[in-house]
Amino acid sequence: MKYLDEYRSPAILQGQLRAIRELDTSAVLMEVCGTHTMVISRSGLRPLLTPEVDLVSGPGCPVCVTSERDMGRALALASIEDVILATFGDMVRVPGPQGTLLEASSRGAAVKVVYSPLDAVALARENPDRRVVFLGVGFETTAPTVAAAVLRAREEGLGNFFVLSLHKLIPPALKALVHMEDFSIDGFLLPGHVSVVLGTEAYRFLPREHGIPCVISGFEPADILRAVYLLLRMKAEGKPEVANEYSRAVRPEGNRRARETMCRVFREADAEWRGLGLIPGSGLALREEFADLDAGSWEVEVPEVRERSGCRCGDVLCGRIRPTECPLFARSCTPDSPFGPCMVSSEGTCASYYLYEEEGR
């Protein structure tokens, strides 16, 4: 297939692996994108790069980073009698303090899986006697589409469309990671989707303030290997920068219109991340002029959050351990019966290891 085959050609990939080995440099690199995690596992890149390169996964899956407390709030909203809670499919299986949204649905809660925030707007239009709450999760990639849905609902005068905004922002999470005492990474593979919106400037603080090289990468195996090569070369030369391997999609200035739409509806707010805790300015809240659409302000009883016994998802998301080091991995936690959120989505680190990595079987 044109535009894809050239990024999957065995001859090209073998040449890239040779180039990486010729650099004769070792490094620990972190990807912070669930799609990268899945591509690395599915393509078998991790063992091919060993031992020179150790690829570890970070907080790049929006399903995985949603905190237990936020899931508790979503479950509490779903239990309100006149509420329809609309969400993307993976979220219905994420464990919260009262079980999952799927289990809540089996007990009578109105939980609807949608493929777009505009589907939730349509639900509100079709159900004028119900309150429709859209569970807004994801990073800078999805937030503009949720903002567009909010603007559409306002334009149509819908009084029964609401948003529970659990969106997260990637740059503050990277800043929190590099300030962790036990964090030791030689470079970041930066997310392509998020960077299409943000551009390249948002990451400059990493090489400038912390001396950490970064490469924005695409999602084919050749993209990943090219990004690894660039990171190793920058490390070897001692010249950390932000490089853009995914220039066929990411412009230096990003997508200004998407950012403007996002900023018109949302403002930065503190957010709780699974594994990373509360990070200042790492989330998005509805602006004052849209406060009447904010389901996060509703008075609901959220159960006390207790640590899930044995689950190491928080450590996996911070790159402290590999999924196979969790005592629950492939035993009481599998994709069919996930105990922790990293096993839910196909882009979760644990699910990727379970499905594609040799050591996960």
GROMACS .gro file of N, CA and C in nm, residues 41-42 72 106 116 122 124 198 223 232 260 273 303 360:
model
   42
   41SER      N    1   0.545  -0.315   2.034
   41SER     CA    2   0.521  -0.454   2.073
   41SER      C    3   0.480  -0.539   1.954
   42ARG      N    4   0.386  -0.490   1.876
   42ARG     CA    5   0.332  -0.570   1.765
   42ARG      C    6   0.437  -0.595   1.658
   72GLY      N    7  -1.445   0.694   3.973
   72GLY     CA    8  -1.551   0.692   4.073
   72GLY      C    9  -1.655   0.800   4.047
  106SER      N   10  -2.501  -0.305   3.345
  106SER     CA   11  -2.575  -0.430   3.368
  106SER      C   12  -2.670  -0.417   3.487
  116SER      N   13  -1.781   0.938   1.867
  116SER     CA   14  -1.743   1.079   1.852
  116SER      C   15  -1.818   1.160   1.956
  122ALA      N   16  -2.581   1.430   1.961
  122ALA     CA   17  -2.701   1.374   1.898
  122ALA      C   18  -2.789   1.302   1.999
  124ALA      N   19  -2.820   1.379   2.310
  124ALA     CA   20  -2.891   1.484   2.385
  124ALA      C   21  -3.009   1.538   2.304
  198LEU      N   22   0.001   2.026   1.889
  198LEU     CA   23   0.090   2.115   1.965
  198LEU      C   24   0.204   2.174   1.884
  223ASP      N   25   0.930   0.457   1.126
  223ASP     CA   26   0.927   0.583   1.201
  223ASP      C   27   0.995   0.565   1.337
  232LEU      N   28   1.963   0.837   1.971
  232LEU     CA   29   2.097   0.787   2.004
  232LEU      C   30   2.206   0.879   1.951
  260GLU      N   31  -0.697   2.681   1.913
  260GLU     CA   32  -0.788   2.793   1.940
  260GLU      C   33  -0.925   2.742   1.983
  273TRP      N   34  -0.342   1.216   3.786
  273TRP     CA   35  -0.300   1.111   3.693
  273TRP      C   36  -0.276   0.983   3.772
  303PRO      N   37  -1.701   0.744   4.620
  303PRO     CA   38  -1.645   0.659   4.725
  303PRO      C   39  -1.498   0.687   4.749
  360GLY      N   40   0.564  -1.170   2.744
  360GLY     CA   41   0.434  -1.156   2.807
  360GLY      C   42   0.351  -1.282   2.802
   0.00000   0.00000   0.00000
